[in-house]
mmCIF file of C-alpha atoms and ligand atoms in Angstrom:
data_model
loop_
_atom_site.group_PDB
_atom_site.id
_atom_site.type_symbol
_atom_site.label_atom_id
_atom_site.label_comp_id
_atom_site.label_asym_id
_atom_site.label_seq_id
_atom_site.Cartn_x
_atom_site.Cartn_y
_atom_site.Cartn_z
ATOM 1 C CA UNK A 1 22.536 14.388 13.566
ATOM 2 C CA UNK A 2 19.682 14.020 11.022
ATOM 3 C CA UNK A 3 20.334 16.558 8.265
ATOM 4 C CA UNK A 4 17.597 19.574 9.006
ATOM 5 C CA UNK A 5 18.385 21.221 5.777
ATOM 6 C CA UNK A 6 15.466 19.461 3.520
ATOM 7 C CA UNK A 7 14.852 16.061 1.308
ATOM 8 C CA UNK A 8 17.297 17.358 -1.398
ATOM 9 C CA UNK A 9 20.597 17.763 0.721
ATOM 10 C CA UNK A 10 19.852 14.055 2.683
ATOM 11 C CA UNK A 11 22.210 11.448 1.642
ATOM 12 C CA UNK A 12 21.083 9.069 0.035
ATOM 13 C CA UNK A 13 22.132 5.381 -2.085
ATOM 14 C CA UNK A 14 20.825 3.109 -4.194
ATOM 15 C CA UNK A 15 22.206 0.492 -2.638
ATOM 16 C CA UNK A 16 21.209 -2.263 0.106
ATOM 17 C CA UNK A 17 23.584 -1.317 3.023
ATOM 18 C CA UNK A 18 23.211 -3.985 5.343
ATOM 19 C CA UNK A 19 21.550 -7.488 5.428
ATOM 20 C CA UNK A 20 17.785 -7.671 5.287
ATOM 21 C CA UNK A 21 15.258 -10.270 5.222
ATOM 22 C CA UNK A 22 14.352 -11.641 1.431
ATOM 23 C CA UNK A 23 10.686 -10.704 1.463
ATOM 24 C CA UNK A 24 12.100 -6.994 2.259
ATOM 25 C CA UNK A 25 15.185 -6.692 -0.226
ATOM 26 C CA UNK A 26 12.285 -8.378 -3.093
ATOM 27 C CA UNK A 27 9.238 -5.691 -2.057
ATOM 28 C CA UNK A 28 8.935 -2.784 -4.665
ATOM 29 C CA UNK A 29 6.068 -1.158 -5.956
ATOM 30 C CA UNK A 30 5.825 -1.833 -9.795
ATOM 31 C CA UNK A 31 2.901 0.137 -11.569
ATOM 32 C CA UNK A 32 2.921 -2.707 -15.080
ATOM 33 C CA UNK A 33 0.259 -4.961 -13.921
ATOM 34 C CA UNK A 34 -0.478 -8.397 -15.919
ATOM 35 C CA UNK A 35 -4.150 -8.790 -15.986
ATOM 36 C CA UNK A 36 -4.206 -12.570 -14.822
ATOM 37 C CA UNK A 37 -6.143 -13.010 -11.962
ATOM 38 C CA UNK A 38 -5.279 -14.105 -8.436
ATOM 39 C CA UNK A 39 -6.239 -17.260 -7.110
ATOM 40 C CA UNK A 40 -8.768 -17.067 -4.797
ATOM 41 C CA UNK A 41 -6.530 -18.791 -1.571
ATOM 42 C CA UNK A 42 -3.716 -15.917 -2.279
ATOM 43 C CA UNK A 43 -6.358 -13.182 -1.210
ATOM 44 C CA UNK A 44 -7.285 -15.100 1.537
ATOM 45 C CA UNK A 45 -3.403 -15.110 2.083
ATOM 46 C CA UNK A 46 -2.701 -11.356 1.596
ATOM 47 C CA UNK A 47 -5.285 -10.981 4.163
ATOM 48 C CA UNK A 48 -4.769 -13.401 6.426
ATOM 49 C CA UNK A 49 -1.187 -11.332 6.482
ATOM 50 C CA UNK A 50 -3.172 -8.811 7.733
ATOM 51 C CA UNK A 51 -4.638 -10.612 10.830
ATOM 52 C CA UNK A 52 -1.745 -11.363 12.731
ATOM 53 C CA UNK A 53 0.009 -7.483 12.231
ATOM 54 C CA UNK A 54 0.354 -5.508 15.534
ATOM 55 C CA UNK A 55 -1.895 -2.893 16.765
ATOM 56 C CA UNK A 56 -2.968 -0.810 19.579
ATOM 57 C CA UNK A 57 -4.807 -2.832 22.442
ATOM 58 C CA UNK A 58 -4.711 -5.290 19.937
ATOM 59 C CA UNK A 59 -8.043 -3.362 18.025
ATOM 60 C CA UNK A 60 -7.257 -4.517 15.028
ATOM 61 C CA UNK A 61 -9.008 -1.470 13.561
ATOM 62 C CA UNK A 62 -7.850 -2.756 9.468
ATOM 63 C CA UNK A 63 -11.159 -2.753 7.282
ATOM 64 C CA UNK A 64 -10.944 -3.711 3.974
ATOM 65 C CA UNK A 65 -12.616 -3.572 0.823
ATOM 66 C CA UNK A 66 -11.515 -5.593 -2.055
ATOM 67 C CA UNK A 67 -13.269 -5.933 -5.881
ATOM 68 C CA UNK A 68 -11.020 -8.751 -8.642
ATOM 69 C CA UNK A 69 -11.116 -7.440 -12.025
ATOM 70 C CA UNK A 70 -14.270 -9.983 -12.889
ATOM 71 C CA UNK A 71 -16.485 -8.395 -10.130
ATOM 72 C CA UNK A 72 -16.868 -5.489 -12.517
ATOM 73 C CA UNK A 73 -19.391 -3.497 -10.646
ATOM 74 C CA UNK A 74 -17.608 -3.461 -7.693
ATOM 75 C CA UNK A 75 -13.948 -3.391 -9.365
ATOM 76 C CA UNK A 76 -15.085 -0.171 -11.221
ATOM 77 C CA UNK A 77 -16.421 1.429 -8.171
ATOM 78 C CA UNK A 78 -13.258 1.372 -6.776
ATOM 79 C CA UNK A 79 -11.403 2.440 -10.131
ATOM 80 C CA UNK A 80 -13.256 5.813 -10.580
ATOM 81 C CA UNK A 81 -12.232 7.221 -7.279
ATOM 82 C CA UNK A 82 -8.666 7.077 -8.187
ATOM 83 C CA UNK A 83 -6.835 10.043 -10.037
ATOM 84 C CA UNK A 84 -6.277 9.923 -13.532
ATOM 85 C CA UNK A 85 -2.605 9.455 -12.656
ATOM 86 C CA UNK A 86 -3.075 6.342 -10.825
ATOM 87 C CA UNK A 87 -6.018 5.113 -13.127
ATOM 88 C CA UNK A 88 -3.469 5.159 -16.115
ATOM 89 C CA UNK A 89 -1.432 2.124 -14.644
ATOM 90 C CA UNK A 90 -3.884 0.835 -12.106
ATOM 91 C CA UNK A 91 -6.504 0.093 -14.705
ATOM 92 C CA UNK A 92 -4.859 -3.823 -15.225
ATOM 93 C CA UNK A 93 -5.000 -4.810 -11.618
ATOM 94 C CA UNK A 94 -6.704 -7.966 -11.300
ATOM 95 C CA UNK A 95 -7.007 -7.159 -7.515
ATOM 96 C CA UNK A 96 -8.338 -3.636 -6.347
ATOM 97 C CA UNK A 97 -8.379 -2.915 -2.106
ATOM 98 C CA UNK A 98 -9.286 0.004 -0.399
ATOM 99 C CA UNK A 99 -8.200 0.016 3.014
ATOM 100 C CA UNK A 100 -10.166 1.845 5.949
ATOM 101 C CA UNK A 101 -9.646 1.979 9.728
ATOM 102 C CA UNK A 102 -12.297 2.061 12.730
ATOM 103 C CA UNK A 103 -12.223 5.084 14.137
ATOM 104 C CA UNK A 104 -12.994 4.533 17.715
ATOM 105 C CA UNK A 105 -12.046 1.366 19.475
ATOM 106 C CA UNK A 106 -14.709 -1.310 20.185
ATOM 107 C CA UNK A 107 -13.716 -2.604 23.896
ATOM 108 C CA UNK A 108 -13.472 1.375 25.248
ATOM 109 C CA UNK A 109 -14.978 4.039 24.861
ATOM 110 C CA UNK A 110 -13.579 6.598 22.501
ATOM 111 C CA UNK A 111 -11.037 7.436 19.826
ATOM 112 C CA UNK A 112 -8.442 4.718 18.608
ATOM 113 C CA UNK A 113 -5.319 7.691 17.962
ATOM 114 C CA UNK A 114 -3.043 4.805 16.630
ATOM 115 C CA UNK A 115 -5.909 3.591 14.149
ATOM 116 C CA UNK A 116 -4.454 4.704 11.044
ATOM 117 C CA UNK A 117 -0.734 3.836 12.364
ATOM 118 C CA UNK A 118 -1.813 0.272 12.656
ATOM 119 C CA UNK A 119 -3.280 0.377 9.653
ATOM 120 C CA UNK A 120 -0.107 0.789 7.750
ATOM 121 C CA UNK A 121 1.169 -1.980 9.901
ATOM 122 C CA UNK A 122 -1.587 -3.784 8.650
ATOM 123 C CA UNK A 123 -0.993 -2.941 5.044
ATOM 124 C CA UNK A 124 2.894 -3.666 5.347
ATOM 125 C CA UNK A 125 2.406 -7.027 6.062
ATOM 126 C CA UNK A 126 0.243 -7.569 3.446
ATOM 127 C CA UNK A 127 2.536 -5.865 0.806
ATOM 128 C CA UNK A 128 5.098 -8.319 2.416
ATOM 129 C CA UNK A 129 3.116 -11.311 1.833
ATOM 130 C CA UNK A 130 2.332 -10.311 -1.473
ATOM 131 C CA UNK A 131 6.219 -11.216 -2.270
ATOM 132 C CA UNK A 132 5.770 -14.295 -0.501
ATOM 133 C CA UNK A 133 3.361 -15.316 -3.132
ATOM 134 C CA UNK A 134 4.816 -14.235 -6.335
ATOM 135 C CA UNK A 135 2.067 -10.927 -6.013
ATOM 136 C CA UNK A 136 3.222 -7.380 -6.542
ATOM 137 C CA UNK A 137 1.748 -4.525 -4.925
ATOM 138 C CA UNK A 138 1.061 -0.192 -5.065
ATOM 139 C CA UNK A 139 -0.294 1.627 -3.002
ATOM 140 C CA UNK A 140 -2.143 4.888 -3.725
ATOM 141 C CA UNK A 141 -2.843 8.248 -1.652
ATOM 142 C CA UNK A 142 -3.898 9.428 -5.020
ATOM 143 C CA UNK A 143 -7.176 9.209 -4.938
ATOM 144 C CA UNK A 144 -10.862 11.219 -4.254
ATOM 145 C CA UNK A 145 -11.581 11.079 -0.812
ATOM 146 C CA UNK A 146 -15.401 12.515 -1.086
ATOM 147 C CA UNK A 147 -16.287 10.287 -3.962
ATOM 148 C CA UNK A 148 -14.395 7.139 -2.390
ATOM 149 C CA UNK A 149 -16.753 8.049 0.925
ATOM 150 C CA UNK A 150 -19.824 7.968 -1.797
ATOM 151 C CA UNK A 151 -18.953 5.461 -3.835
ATOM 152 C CA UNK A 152 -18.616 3.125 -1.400
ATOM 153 C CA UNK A 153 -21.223 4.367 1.253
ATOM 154 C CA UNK A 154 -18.619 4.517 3.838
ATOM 155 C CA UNK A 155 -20.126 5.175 7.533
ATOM 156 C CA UNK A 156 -18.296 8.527 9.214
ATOM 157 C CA UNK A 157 -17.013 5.710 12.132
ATOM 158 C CA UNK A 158 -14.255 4.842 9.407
ATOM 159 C CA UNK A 159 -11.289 6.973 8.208
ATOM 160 C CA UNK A 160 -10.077 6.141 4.530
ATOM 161 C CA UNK A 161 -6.797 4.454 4.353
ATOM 162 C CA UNK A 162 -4.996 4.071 0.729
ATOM 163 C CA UNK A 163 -6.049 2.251 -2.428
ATOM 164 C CA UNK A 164 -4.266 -1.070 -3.014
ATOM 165 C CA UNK A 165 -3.426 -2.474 -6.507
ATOM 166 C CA UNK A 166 -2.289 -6.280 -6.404
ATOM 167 C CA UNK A 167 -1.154 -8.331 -9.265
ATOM 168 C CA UNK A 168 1.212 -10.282 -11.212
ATOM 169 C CA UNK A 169 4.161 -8.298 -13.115
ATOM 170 C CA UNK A 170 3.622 -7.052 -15.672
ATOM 171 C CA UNK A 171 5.746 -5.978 -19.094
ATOM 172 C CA UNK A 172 7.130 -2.454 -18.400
ATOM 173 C CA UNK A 173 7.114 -1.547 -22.284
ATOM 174 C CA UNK A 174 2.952 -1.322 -21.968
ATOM 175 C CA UNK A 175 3.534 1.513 -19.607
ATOM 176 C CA UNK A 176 3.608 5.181 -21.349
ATOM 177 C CA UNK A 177 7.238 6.308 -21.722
ATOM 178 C CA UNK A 178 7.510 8.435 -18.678
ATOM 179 C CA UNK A 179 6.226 5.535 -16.221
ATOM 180 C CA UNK A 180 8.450 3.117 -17.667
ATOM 181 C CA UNK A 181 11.278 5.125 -16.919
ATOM 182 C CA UNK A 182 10.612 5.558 -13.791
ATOM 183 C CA UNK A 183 10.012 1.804 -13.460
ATOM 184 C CA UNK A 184 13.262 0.754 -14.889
ATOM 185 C CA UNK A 185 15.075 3.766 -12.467
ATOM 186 C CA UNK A 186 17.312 2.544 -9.288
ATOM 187 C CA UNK A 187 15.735 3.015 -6.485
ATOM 188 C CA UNK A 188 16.732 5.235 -4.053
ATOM 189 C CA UNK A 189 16.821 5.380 0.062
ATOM 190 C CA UNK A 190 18.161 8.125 2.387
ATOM 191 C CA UNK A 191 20.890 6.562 4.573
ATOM 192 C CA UNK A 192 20.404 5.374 8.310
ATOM 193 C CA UNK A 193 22.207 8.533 9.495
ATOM 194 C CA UNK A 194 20.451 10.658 8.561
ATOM 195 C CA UNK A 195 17.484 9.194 10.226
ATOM 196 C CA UNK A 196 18.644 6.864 12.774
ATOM 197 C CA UNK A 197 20.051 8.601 16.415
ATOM 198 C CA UNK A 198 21.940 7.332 19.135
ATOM 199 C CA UNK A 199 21.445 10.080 21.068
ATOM 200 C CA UNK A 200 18.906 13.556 21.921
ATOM 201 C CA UNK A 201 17.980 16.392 19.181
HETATM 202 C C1 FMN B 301 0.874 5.809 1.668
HETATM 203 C C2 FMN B 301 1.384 5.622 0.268
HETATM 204 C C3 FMN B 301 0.790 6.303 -0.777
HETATM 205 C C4 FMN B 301 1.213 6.108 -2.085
HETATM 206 N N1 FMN B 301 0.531 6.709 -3.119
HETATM 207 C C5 FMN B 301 0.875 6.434 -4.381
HETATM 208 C C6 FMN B 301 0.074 6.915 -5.462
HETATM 209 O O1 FMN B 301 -0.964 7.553 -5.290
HETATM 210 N N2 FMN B 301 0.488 6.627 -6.729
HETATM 211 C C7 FMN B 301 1.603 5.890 -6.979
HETATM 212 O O2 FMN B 301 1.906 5.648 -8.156
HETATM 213 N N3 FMN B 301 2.374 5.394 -5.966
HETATM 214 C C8 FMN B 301 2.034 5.640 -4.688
HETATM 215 N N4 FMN B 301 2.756 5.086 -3.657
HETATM 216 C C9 FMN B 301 3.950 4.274 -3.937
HETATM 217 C C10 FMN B 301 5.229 5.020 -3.556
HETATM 218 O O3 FMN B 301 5.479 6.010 -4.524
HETATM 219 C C11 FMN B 301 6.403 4.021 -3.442
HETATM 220 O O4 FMN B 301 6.152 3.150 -2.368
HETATM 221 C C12 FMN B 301 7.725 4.753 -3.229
HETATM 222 O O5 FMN B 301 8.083 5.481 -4.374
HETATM 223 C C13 FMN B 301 8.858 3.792 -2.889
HETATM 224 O O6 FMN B 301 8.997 2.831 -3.895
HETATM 225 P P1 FMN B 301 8.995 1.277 -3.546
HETATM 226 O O7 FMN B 301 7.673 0.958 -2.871
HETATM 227 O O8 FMN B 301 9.156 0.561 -4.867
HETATM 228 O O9 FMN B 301 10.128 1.016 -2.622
HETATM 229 C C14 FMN B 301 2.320 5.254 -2.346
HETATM 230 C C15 FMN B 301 2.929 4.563 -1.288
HETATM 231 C C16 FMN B 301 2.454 4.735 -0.001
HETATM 232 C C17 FMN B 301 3.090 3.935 1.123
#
């Protein structure tokens, strides 16, 4: 039975427990960024990832808005809606996204409830491609959702997704001391029983 007891008592390991595909075991989400810039066929990549996730009905509700670190008018627009904790690291990402999903769906009338569900589908494949091609990737909830809306003149038929920062790796000694700790830690995953049933609640 799933612990019910909070985050803090859950088992947890640093360690893979059972086999898992490459492109899985290799995924993390480093915050030092080099700023060389990504060829213009691996976007087209990372989001051609995106094409062929799942979704609802097949909807495909993923929208995406993407700037490289050249595009500076763009690139900053994205930038300033992001909090000062994320802008600290995030500020030498050649490649900034923000991802957004449709609302409603297009073939039938009203509400698409798994939108934002597929969306991190959607966004999981593309963090998985982003190994594929030598890319690392962070995501960020931290960011400020009425200035990303104004920023970006986002219609109300679109619900705000995360930011995405894409990149080469980068040196963790450029990263201020307490973020390079936490780069260098082990990371750490609750165990499958605590999560995982074979049975009812
Ligand atoms: C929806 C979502 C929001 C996140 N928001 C942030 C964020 O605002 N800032 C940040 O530094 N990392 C953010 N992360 C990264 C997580 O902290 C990271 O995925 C988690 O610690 C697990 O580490 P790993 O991806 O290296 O396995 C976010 C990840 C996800 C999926």
């Amino acid at each position: 039975m799933p612990s019910t007891t909070g985050g803090d008592l859950m088992q947890k390991s640093h360690q893979i427990e059972h086999p898992i595909s490459d492109l899985i075991r290799n995924r993390k989400s480093p915050r030092a960024f080099s700023q060389a810039p990504i060829e213009a066929d691996k976007i087209r990549s990372l989001f051609e990832a995106t094409r062929w996730a799942p979704s609802s009905t097949n909807e495909q509700p993923w929208v995406y808005i993407y700037a490289t670190r050249d595009q500076t008018e763009l690139w900053d627009k994205l930038f300033t809606c992001l909090n000062d904790s994320n802008k600290i690291w995030a500020k030498d990402a050649p490649l900034l996204i923000l991802s957004l999903a449709r609302k409603n769906f297009t073939r039938f009338p009203g509400a698409n409830a798994h939108a934002m569900y597929d969306l991190g589908g959607a966004n999981s494949f593309l963090s998985l491609q982003a190994v594929e091609l030598g890319l690392q990737v962070r995501q960020m909830a931290g960011f400020q959702y009425q200035k990303t809306i104004e920023q970006l003149n986002i219609p109300d038929t679109y619900e705000v997704g995360v930011f995405i920062a894409v990149g080469y790796a980068g040196n963790p000694d450029a990263l201020p001391e307490n973020l390079k700790l936490r780069e260098l830690a082990p990371r750490e995953r609750i165990l499958q029983h605590e999560f995982v049933m074979n049975h009812t609640f």
